[in-house]
Amino acid sequence: MKKSLLAIALLTAVFGATAPSLALAKDVEILNVSYDPTRELYVDFNKAFAAHWKAKTGDNVSVKQSHGGAGKQARAVIDGLQADVVTLALAYDIDAISEKAKLFPKDWQARLPNNSSPYTSTIVLLVRKGNPKKIKDWDDLVKSGVSVITPNPKTSGGARWNYLAAWAYALKQNNNDEGKAKDFVKKLFANVPVLDSGARGSTTTFVERGIGDVFISWENEAFLALKELGPDKFEIVVPTLSILAEPPVTVVDKNAKKHGTEAVSKAYLEYLYSDEGQDIAGKHYYRPTNPKYAEKYASQFPKVNLIKIDDVFGGWQKAQKTHFSDGGTFDQIYAK
Amino acid sequence: MQFKFSKFATALLASGIISLPITASANDSSELEELRGLVQELSQQVKVLARKGEINEEAAAADKKATPVVKAGTSGFSFGSADGKNEIKFRGVLQADHRHFSDGANDVRNRSATRAGSLDANGFHDAEDTSLLRRVRPTIEGKVAGKYGFRFTPEFAGGSASAVDAYVDANLSPAFKIRAGKQKSIVGLERLQGGGDIKFVERSYVTNAILPNRDLGVTVSGDLFNNTLNYGVGIVNGVNDGGNISTGTEYNGEREYTARLFATPFKDSDTALAGLGFGIGGTWTNYTGERNLDFTGTSAADATRNGLPSYVSDGQQTFFRYNSASLADGKRIRFTPQASYYNGPFGLITEYARVNQDVSLLAGTTTNTATVISPNTNKKLSHDAWQVAASYLITGEDASFRGVKPKQDFDLDKGGWGAWELVARYSEINLDDDTFRNKAGTSYSTNTYANLSESAKSAKSWTAGVNWYLNSNAKIALNYSHTSFDGGAGVGITAVNAAGTNIRDRESENALLARFQVAF
């Protein structure tokens, strides 16, 4: 018995001498499962965080990114995608992970400031240069002959924000008449020729493939299109009303614990709230929640009358059930 | 896409489908405007159709990523998850052998002066020609969650089923892999070559005689320094020389410790040394002789539990065994320097192995007896073996430690002849002369550890052969083996005298060994 113990100790010593890198665990990798348009944001942010983490702990952290429609991404995590953190388009999809996979507690949104949304955004309308269809507001999108590009609300978080923004506009225009709002959104989706599964796909459809007259877009995605392709090709139209989109983030506790990445995952999300994190968000046309950086970037964002989902739709759970669950209003209005 | 559409619109115009209004009312600006709108509408419709096609393709590609992957090929049959992290593989090897002896004695275990039949002057039967199934090993192996795996290989050759390999793996990193269960010993180079990949019908004395075959326990291994250094350490139950442990429980409480280092420092270079590998392995254990016995069993059972090996020739005839009164009692230490070299069609393996084995003699019956080991009979014996084996693929394929993939499969219709390989090996084993003498070294006839009239002191084998790889899965091998022995027979089947002078050498063995193998 003693010899066995001695041997185990020797094995440990031999192994420790031959594979020091394992014992010290200097290289750390985490997976950030995010929604479609955040690719560029997290490329920059990951570099900044890696430098910060290296300086703080000496460890090398590598952040892998996965992007897609928020609903699809949430489903992938529920089905086993080993996300250490999720940074999705809306709270409902993260709620679904908590509820169905039980990978973190239900009150996850209370763990970080601003309901765990380090940045916000909104929905705007992107049109072709010169605005040939003279689109000014949501009601122009239901006119005959106007081709509208938006992703599928069943799979895309951004599309759900689009849909609800249009619905909120119609309610306001029609004295909160739900029937008229439903009819309005039905007409709008009748003008949608292609439903992509995510916002980035819709950007491709509108910007690269030249399809459609107007693209209902994340604000940051619209600015990105202008920046990448030039203001001589597109224009941003700010509607009279839009919706405050609050993309939230959380650590996937059980996955991070399994990977031994709890501390770095938590620090990664907390760093989104840091000065550097907020600055990077602003540079990528997300609206920082830190007042200092909100002010710094205020001039680049248009003034919009923003409604909140809690105020108009009673929160995400109710909105999801009413509009996007199987048999919900979207299924009723959209003929495949 | 834009270009395609322009061509499409131009084609429409040219075809006359929309040319008549233009011709008829060329100056009518409203109609021209209407025509422009129609073209734009058509443009959008074509683009939408194309985009929908793209989206469908993307969806199909995404679905494919989640579709289980089924494979059937030269490496076996498998199915697994699309991400490759979970997989089940079915593999197997079947070897049908024939052994023909033009000269040679049969197994010493069959030697008996009273046995009926035609014995030669030394009491040996001639070695018998035979056909046999050497290996019948289906394998199920798999992995789960990317890092964890298992392998189960039963053996159906030899008349009864047994587990050859049955282990689980945790491949935590390339530098740190844990394997637990019944597995190949990590120390020998030729042993680590797959049973379907070995260049000769039988392995050398280094592998078959001295070094352990398969054992039960835990090993840790890994590749370091850009895979130029492989290490392995293990704690196992411990087996006899050449032994293949049963899957039952250990009867001797002492563990055996194993270790090996193997370097391939030039593997990534473009030099002629790229195929050079060398290393050293070893085992260590310390058996308590009395614990080596089965006190509740019969003497026959004890004979199988004396912790000592017997050794076989190239033709698989036993030419050495310890006396039934001998048992392992004390340390057993093995070490084995080894090297391999591959360059183009040429391959070479060379190994040396030495075992230092402490032995004692039994006093008598072992059943319910307090003292069973004779005092002052403990002795350290040193046996060694070495081999050098060369191979050359005359059809030009690259030689490797693993199997051969022919440039052209054997196919009479298409004219392919597979791969042809010439092989040659010299291997010998030398036993400690003290094995055949008493403790004091004064007598070859009484209180010895092995009987020189039955067992030989050394065996030296020349083997030459040809391997015909019909394809990656089928191989025909033919070996001619000549083995000469030193000692191993008493003149006129009489007992060995004390001086050991009435000994003649066991008859040389000339064997033709043939094999037809299918492995996948």
mmCIF file with all atom_site columns, C-alpha atoms in Angstrom, chain B residues 38-176:
data_model
loop_
_atom_site.group_PDB
_atom_site.id
_atom_site.type_symbol
_atom_site.label_atom_id
_atom_site.label_alt_id
_atom_site.label_comp_id
_atom_site.label_asym_id
_atom_site.label_entity_id
_atom_site.label_seq_id
_atom_site.pdbx_PDB_ins_code
_atom_site.Cartn_x
_atom_site.Cartn_y
_atom_site.Cartn_z
_atom_site.occupancy
_atom_site.B_iso_or_equiv
_atom_site.pdbx_formal_charge
_atom_site.auth_seq_id
_atom_site.auth_comp_id
_atom_site.auth_asym_id
_atom_site.auth_atom_id
_atom_site.pdbx_PDB_model_num
ATOM 1   C CA . LEU B 1 38  ? -41.373 45.943  -65.050 1.00 0.00 ? 38  LEU B CA 1
ATOM 2   C CA . VAL B 1 39  ? -37.704 45.206  -65.527 1.00 0.00 ? 39  VAL B CA 1
ATOM 3   C CA . GLN B 1 40  ? -36.962 46.324  -61.986 1.00 0.00 ? 40  GLN B CA 1
ATOM 4   C CA . GLU B 1 41  ? -39.740 44.155  -60.663 1.00 0.00 ? 41  GLU B CA 1
ATOM 5   C CA . LEU B 1 42  ? -38.442 41.195  -62.597 1.00 0.00 ? 42  LEU B CA 1
ATOM 6   C CA . SER B 1 43  ? -34.980 41.983  -61.321 1.00 0.00 ? 43  SER B CA 1
ATOM 7   C CA . GLN B 1 44  ? -36.211 41.859  -57.745 1.00 0.00 ? 44  GLN B CA 1
ATOM 8   C CA . GLN B 1 45  ? -38.051 38.618  -58.339 1.00 0.00 ? 45  GLN B CA 1
ATOM 9   C CA . VAL B 1 46  ? -34.994 36.965  -59.811 1.00 0.00 ? 46  VAL B CA 1
ATOM 10  C CA . LYS B 1 47  ? -32.851 38.213  -56.938 1.00 0.00 ? 47  LYS B CA 1
ATOM 11  C CA . VAL B 1 48  ? -35.381 36.996  -54.386 1.00 0.00 ? 48  VAL B CA 1
ATOM 12  C CA . LEU B 1 49  ? -35.444 33.567  -55.981 1.00 0.00 ? 49  LEU B CA 1
ATOM 13  C CA . ALA B 1 50  ? -31.664 33.440  -55.975 1.00 0.00 ? 50  ALA B CA 1
ATOM 14  C CA . ARG B 1 51  ? -31.505 34.580  -52.354 1.00 0.00 ? 51  ARG B CA 1
ATOM 15  C CA . LYS B 1 52  ? -34.057 32.020  -51.275 1.00 0.00 ? 52  LYS B CA 1
ATOM 16  C CA . GLY B 1 53  ? -31.891 29.415  -52.943 1.00 0.00 ? 53  GLY B CA 1
ATOM 17  C CA . GLU B 1 54  ? -28.903 30.644  -50.957 1.00 0.00 ? 54  GLU B CA 1
ATOM 18  C CA . ILE B 1 55  ? -30.858 30.569  -47.717 1.00 0.00 ? 55  ILE B CA 1
ATOM 19  C CA . ASN B 1 56  ? -32.029 27.040  -48.429 1.00 0.00 ? 56  ASN B CA 1
ATOM 20  C CA . GLU B 1 57  ? -28.447 25.991  -49.103 1.00 0.00 ? 57  GLU B CA 1
ATOM 21  C CA . GLU B 1 58  ? -27.296 27.592  -45.863 1.00 0.00 ? 58  GLU B CA 1
ATOM 22  C CA . ALA B 1 59  ? -30.059 25.821  -43.981 1.00 0.00 ? 59  ALA B CA 1
ATOM 23  C CA . ALA B 1 60  ? -29.111 22.523  -45.608 1.00 0.00 ? 60  ALA B CA 1
ATOM 24  C CA . ALA B 1 61  ? -25.467 23.080  -44.674 1.00 0.00 ? 61  ALA B CA 1
ATOM 25  C CA . ALA B 1 62  ? -26.485 23.846  -41.088 1.00 0.00 ? 62  ALA B CA 1
ATOM 26  C CA . ASP B 1 63  ? -28.637 20.737  -40.969 1.00 0.00 ? 63  ASP B CA 1
ATOM 27  C CA . LYS B 1 64  ? -25.729 18.710  -42.286 1.00 0.00 ? 64  LYS B CA 1
ATOM 28  C CA . LYS B 1 65  ? -23.619 19.858  -39.367 1.00 0.00 ? 65  LYS B CA 1
ATOM 29  C CA . ALA B 1 66  ? -26.091 18.225  -37.030 1.00 0.00 ? 66  ALA B CA 1
ATOM 30  C CA . THR B 1 67  ? -26.548 15.064  -39.054 1.00 0.00 ? 67  THR B CA 1
ATOM 31  C CA . PRO B 1 68  ? -24.785 11.974  -37.659 1.00 0.00 ? 68  PRO B CA 1
ATOM 32  C CA . VAL B 1 69  ? -21.848 10.869  -39.783 1.00 0.00 ? 69  VAL B CA 1
ATOM 33  C CA . VAL B 1 70  ? -21.712 7.276   -40.976 1.00 0.00 ? 70  VAL B CA 1
ATOM 34  C CA . LYS B 1 71  ? -18.432 6.026   -42.411 1.00 0.00 ? 71  LYS B CA 1
ATOM 35  C CA . ALA B 1 72  ? -17.433 2.787   -44.038 1.00 0.00 ? 72  ALA B CA 1
ATOM 36  C CA . GLY B 1 73  ? -13.892 2.423   -45.300 1.00 0.00 ? 73  GLY B CA 1
ATOM 37  C CA . THR B 1 74  ? -10.523 0.796   -44.948 1.00 0.00 ? 74  THR B CA 1
ATOM 38  C CA . SER B 1 75  ? -10.300 1.905   -41.318 1.00 0.00 ? 75  SER B CA 1
ATOM 39  C CA . GLY B 1 76  ? -13.494 0.130   -40.379 1.00 0.00 ? 76  GLY B CA 1
ATOM 40  C CA . PHE B 1 77  ? -17.071 1.143   -39.933 1.00 0.00 ? 77  PHE B CA 1
ATOM 41  C CA . SER B 1 78  ? -18.240 3.950   -37.738 1.00 0.00 ? 78  SER B CA 1
ATOM 42  C CA . PHE B 1 79  ? -20.996 6.319   -36.937 1.00 0.00 ? 79  PHE B CA 1
ATOM 43  C CA . GLY B 1 80  ? -20.723 9.445   -34.893 1.00 0.00 ? 80  GLY B CA 1
ATOM 44  C CA . SER B 1 81  ? -21.946 12.919  -34.210 1.00 0.00 ? 81  SER B CA 1
ATOM 45  C CA . ALA B 1 82  ? -21.368 15.618  -36.809 1.00 0.00 ? 82  ALA B CA 1
ATOM 46  C CA . ASP B 1 83  ? -18.894 17.426  -34.561 1.00 0.00 ? 83  ASP B CA 1
ATOM 47  C CA . GLY B 1 84  ? -16.778 14.288  -34.254 1.00 0.00 ? 84  GLY B CA 1
ATOM 48  C CA . LYS B 1 85  ? -16.929 14.275  -30.483 1.00 0.00 ? 85  LYS B CA 1
ATOM 49  C CA . ASN B 1 86  ? -18.974 11.103  -30.173 1.00 0.00 ? 86  ASN B CA 1
ATOM 50  C CA . GLU B 1 87  ? -18.281 8.023   -32.209 1.00 0.00 ? 87  GLU B CA 1
ATOM 51  C CA . ILE B 1 88  ? -18.573 4.258   -32.266 1.00 0.00 ? 88  ILE B CA 1
ATOM 52  C CA . LYS B 1 89  ? -16.203 2.257   -34.491 1.00 0.00 ? 89  LYS B CA 1
ATOM 53  C CA . PHE B 1 90  ? -16.290 -1.366  -35.514 1.00 0.00 ? 90  PHE B CA 1
ATOM 54  C CA . ARG B 1 91  ? -12.975 -2.857  -36.478 1.00 0.00 ? 91  ARG B CA 1
ATOM 55  C CA . GLY B 1 92  ? -11.465 -6.295  -36.605 1.00 0.00 ? 92  GLY B CA 1
ATOM 56  C CA . VAL B 1 93  ? -8.599  -8.573  -37.540 1.00 0.00 ? 93  VAL B CA 1
ATOM 57  C CA . LEU B 1 94  ? -8.751  -12.191 -38.614 1.00 0.00 ? 94  LEU B CA 1
ATOM 58  C CA . GLN B 1 95  ? -5.609  -14.213 -39.274 1.00 0.00 ? 95  GLN B CA 1
ATOM 59  C CA . ALA B 1 96  ? -5.688  -17.723 -40.719 1.00 0.00 ? 96  ALA B CA 1
ATOM 60  C CA . ASP B 1 97  ? -2.247  -19.333 -40.341 1.00 0.00 ? 97  ASP B CA 1
ATOM 61  C CA . HIS B 1 98  ? -0.534  -22.478 -41.458 1.00 0.00 ? 98  HIS B CA 1
ATOM 62  C CA . ARG B 1 99  ? 2.703   -23.762 -39.913 1.00 0.00 ? 99  ARG B CA 1
ATOM 63  C CA . HIS B 1 100 ? 4.831   -26.327 -41.678 1.00 0.00 ? 100 HIS B CA 1
ATOM 64  C CA . PHE B 1 101 ? 7.920   -27.788 -40.013 1.00 0.00 ? 101 PHE B CA 1
ATOM 65  C CA . SER B 1 102 ? 10.551  -29.455 -42.152 1.00 0.00 ? 102 SER B CA 1
ATOM 66  C CA . ASP B 1 103 ? 12.665  -29.961 -39.029 1.00 0.00 ? 103 ASP B CA 1
ATOM 67  C CA . GLY B 1 104 ? 12.152  -29.293 -35.365 1.00 0.00 ? 104 GLY B CA 1
ATOM 68  C CA . ALA B 1 105 ? 10.941  -30.698 -32.103 1.00 0.00 ? 105 ALA B CA 1
ATOM 69  C CA . ASN B 1 106 ? 7.571   -30.273 -30.575 1.00 0.00 ? 106 ASN B CA 1
ATOM 70  C CA . ASP B 1 107 ? 6.667   -28.412 -27.461 1.00 0.00 ? 107 ASP B CA 1
ATOM 71  C CA . VAL B 1 108 ? 8.659   -29.430 -24.346 1.00 0.00 ? 108 VAL B CA 1
ATOM 72  C CA . ARG B 1 109 ? 5.419   -29.515 -22.437 1.00 0.00 ? 109 ARG B CA 1
ATOM 73  C CA . ASN B 1 110 ? 4.506   -32.615 -24.440 1.00 0.00 ? 110 ASN B CA 1
ATOM 74  C CA . ARG B 1 111 ? 7.806   -34.297 -23.724 1.00 0.00 ? 111 ARG B CA 1
ATOM 75  C CA . SER B 1 112 ? 7.399   -37.584 -21.947 1.00 0.00 ? 112 SER B CA 1
ATOM 76  C CA . ALA B 1 113 ? 9.472   -40.747 -22.043 1.00 0.00 ? 113 ALA B CA 1
ATOM 77  C CA . THR B 1 114 ? 6.359   -42.788 -21.507 1.00 0.00 ? 114 THR B CA 1
ATOM 78  C CA . ARG B 1 115 ? 4.205   -41.169 -24.120 1.00 0.00 ? 115 ARG B CA 1
ATOM 79  C CA . ALA B 1 116 ? 3.044   -43.428 -26.896 1.00 0.00 ? 116 ALA B CA 1
ATOM 80  C CA . GLY B 1 117 ? 4.119   -42.689 -30.417 1.00 0.00 ? 117 GLY B CA 1
ATOM 81  C CA . SER B 1 118 ? 7.394   -42.254 -32.167 1.00 0.00 ? 118 SER B CA 1
ATOM 82  C CA . LEU B 1 119 ? 9.784   -40.333 -30.013 1.00 0.00 ? 119 LEU B CA 1
ATOM 83  C CA . ASP B 1 120 ? 13.229  -39.473 -31.188 1.00 0.00 ? 120 ASP B CA 1
ATOM 84  C CA . ALA B 1 121 ? 16.348  -40.432 -29.292 1.00 0.00 ? 121 ALA B CA 1
ATOM 85  C CA . ASN B 1 122 ? 15.911  -37.417 -27.010 1.00 0.00 ? 122 ASN B CA 1
ATOM 86  C CA . GLY B 1 123 ? 12.264  -38.031 -26.264 1.00 0.00 ? 123 GLY B CA 1
ATOM 87  C CA . PHE B 1 124 ? 10.862  -35.370 -28.572 1.00 0.00 ? 124 PHE B CA 1
ATOM 88  C CA . HIS B 1 125 ? 8.089   -35.703 -31.064 1.00 0.00 ? 125 HIS B CA 1
ATOM 89  C CA . ASP B 1 126 ? 8.557   -33.905 -34.314 1.00 0.00 ? 126 ASP B CA 1
ATOM 90  C CA . ALA B 1 127 ? 6.863   -30.534 -34.407 1.00 0.00 ? 127 ALA B CA 1
ATOM 91  C CA . GLU B 1 128 ? 3.474   -30.946 -36.009 1.00 0.00 ? 128 GLU B CA 1
ATOM 92  C CA . ASP B 1 129 ? 2.233   -29.129 -39.078 1.00 0.00 ? 129 ASP B CA 1
ATOM 93  C CA . THR B 1 130 ? -0.965  -27.323 -38.305 1.00 0.00 ? 130 THR B CA 1
ATOM 94  C CA . SER B 1 131 ? -3.502  -24.847 -39.556 1.00 0.00 ? 131 SER B CA 1
ATOM 95  C CA . LEU B 1 132 ? -4.942  -22.491 -37.018 1.00 0.00 ? 132 LEU B CA 1
ATOM 96  C CA . LEU B 1 133 ? -6.698  -19.222 -36.442 1.00 0.00 ? 133 LEU B CA 1
ATOM 97  C CA . ARG B 1 134 ? -4.033  -17.019 -34.877 1.00 0.00 ? 134 ARG B CA 1
ATOM 98  C CA . ARG B 1 135 ? -6.148  -13.943 -34.179 1.00 0.00 ? 135 ARG B CA 1
ATOM 99  C CA . VAL B 1 136 ? -9.913  -13.532 -34.385 1.00 0.00 ? 136 VAL B CA 1
ATOM 100 C CA . ARG B 1 137 ? -10.473 -10.131 -32.857 1.00 0.00 ? 137 ARG B CA 1
ATOM 101 C CA . PRO B 1 138 ? -13.491 -7.962  -33.513 1.00 0.00 ? 138 PRO B CA 1
ATOM 102 C CA . THR B 1 139 ? -13.137 -4.574  -31.899 1.00 0.00 ? 139 THR B CA 1
ATOM 103 C CA . ILE B 1 140 ? -15.620 -2.025  -30.699 1.00 0.00 ? 140 ILE B CA 1
ATOM 104 C CA . GLU B 1 141 ? -14.095 1.304   -29.841 1.00 0.00 ? 141 GLU B CA 1
ATOM 105 C CA . GLY B 1 142 ? -15.542 4.709   -29.366 1.00 0.00 ? 142 GLY B CA 1
ATOM 106 C CA . LYS B 1 143 ? -15.392 8.082   -27.787 1.00 0.00 ? 143 LYS B CA 1
ATOM 107 C CA . VAL B 1 144 ? -17.804 10.311  -25.964 1.00 0.00 ? 144 VAL B CA 1
ATOM 108 C CA . ALA B 1 145 ? -17.643 14.018  -25.302 1.00 0.00 ? 145 ALA B CA 1
ATOM 109 C CA . GLY B 1 146 ? -14.508 14.246  -27.423 1.00 0.00 ? 146 GLY B CA 1
ATOM 110 C CA . LYS B 1 147 ? -12.047 13.266  -24.725 1.00 0.00 ? 147 LYS B CA 1
ATOM 111 C CA . TYR B 1 148 ? -13.248 9.990   -23.298 1.00 0.00 ? 148 TYR B CA 1
ATOM 112 C CA . GLY B 1 149 ? -13.053 6.682   -25.061 1.00 0.00 ? 149 GLY B CA 1
ATOM 113 C CA . PHE B 1 150 ? -13.077 2.955   -24.734 1.00 0.00 ? 150 PHE B CA 1
ATOM 114 C CA . ARG B 1 151 ? -11.980 -0.154  -26.551 1.00 0.00 ? 151 ARG B CA 1
ATOM 115 C CA . PHE B 1 152 ? -13.165 -3.698  -26.229 1.00 0.00 ? 152 PHE B CA 1
ATOM 116 C CA . THR B 1 153 ? -11.454 -6.448  -28.190 1.00 0.00 ? 153 THR B CA 1
ATOM 117 C CA . PRO B 1 154 ? -12.330 -10.048 -27.506 1.00 0.00 ? 154 PRO B CA 1
ATOM 118 C CA . GLU B 1 155 ? -10.217 -12.923 -28.835 1.00 0.00 ? 155 GLU B CA 1
ATOM 119 C CA . PHE B 1 156 ? -12.009 -15.908 -30.311 1.00 0.00 ? 156 PHE B CA 1
ATOM 120 C CA . ALA B 1 157 ? -8.924  -17.745 -31.601 1.00 0.00 ? 157 ALA B CA 1
ATOM 121 C CA . GLY B 1 158 ? -7.496  -20.584 -29.566 1.00 0.00 ? 158 GLY B CA 1
ATOM 122 C CA . GLY B 1 159 ? -10.693 -22.353 -28.707 1.00 0.00 ? 159 GLY B CA 1
ATOM 123 C CA . SER B 1 160 ? -12.032 -20.051 -26.028 1.00 0.00 ? 160 SER B CA 1
ATOM 124 C CA . ALA B 1 161 ? -13.057 -16.420 -25.825 1.00 0.00 ? 161 ALA B CA 1
ATOM 125 C CA . SER B 1 162 ? -11.120 -13.924 -23.778 1.00 0.00 ? 162 SER B CA 1
ATOM 126 C CA . ALA B 1 163 ? -10.727 -10.178 -23.574 1.00 0.00 ? 163 ALA B CA 1
ATOM 127 C CA . VAL B 1 164 ? -7.559  -8.998  -25.310 1.00 0.00 ? 164 VAL B CA 1
ATOM 128 C CA . ASP B 1 165 ? -8.174  -5.309  -24.708 1.00 0.00 ? 165 ASP B CA 1
ATOM 129 C CA . ALA B 1 166 ? -10.799 -3.801  -22.456 1.00 0.00 ? 166 ALA B CA 1
ATOM 130 C CA . TYR B 1 167 ? -10.003 -0.300  -21.339 1.00 0.00 ? 167 TYR B CA 1
ATOM 131 C CA . VAL B 1 168 ? -11.273 3.233   -20.971 1.00 0.00 ? 168 VAL B CA 1
ATOM 132 C CA . ASP B 1 169 ? -9.402  6.369   -21.984 1.00 0.00 ? 169 ASP B CA 1
ATOM 133 C CA . ALA B 1 170 ? -9.434  9.931   -20.769 1.00 0.00 ? 170 ALA B CA 1
ATOM 134 C CA . ASN B 1 171 ? -7.526  11.986  -23.342 1.00 0.00 ? 171 ASN B CA 1
ATOM 135 C CA . LEU B 1 172 ? -7.402  15.129  -21.283 1.00 0.00 ? 172 LEU B CA 1
ATOM 136 C CA . SER B 1 173 ? -4.768  16.681  -23.511 1.00 0.00 ? 173 SER B CA 1
ATOM 137 C CA . PRO B 1 174 ? -2.189  15.450  -26.028 1.00 0.00 ? 174 PRO B CA 1
ATOM 138 C CA . ALA B 1 175 ? 0.330   15.599  -23.185 1.00 0.00 ? 175 ALA B CA 1
ATOM 139 C CA . PHE B 1 176 ? -1.801  13.807  -20.635 1.00 0.00 ? 176 PHE B CA 1
#
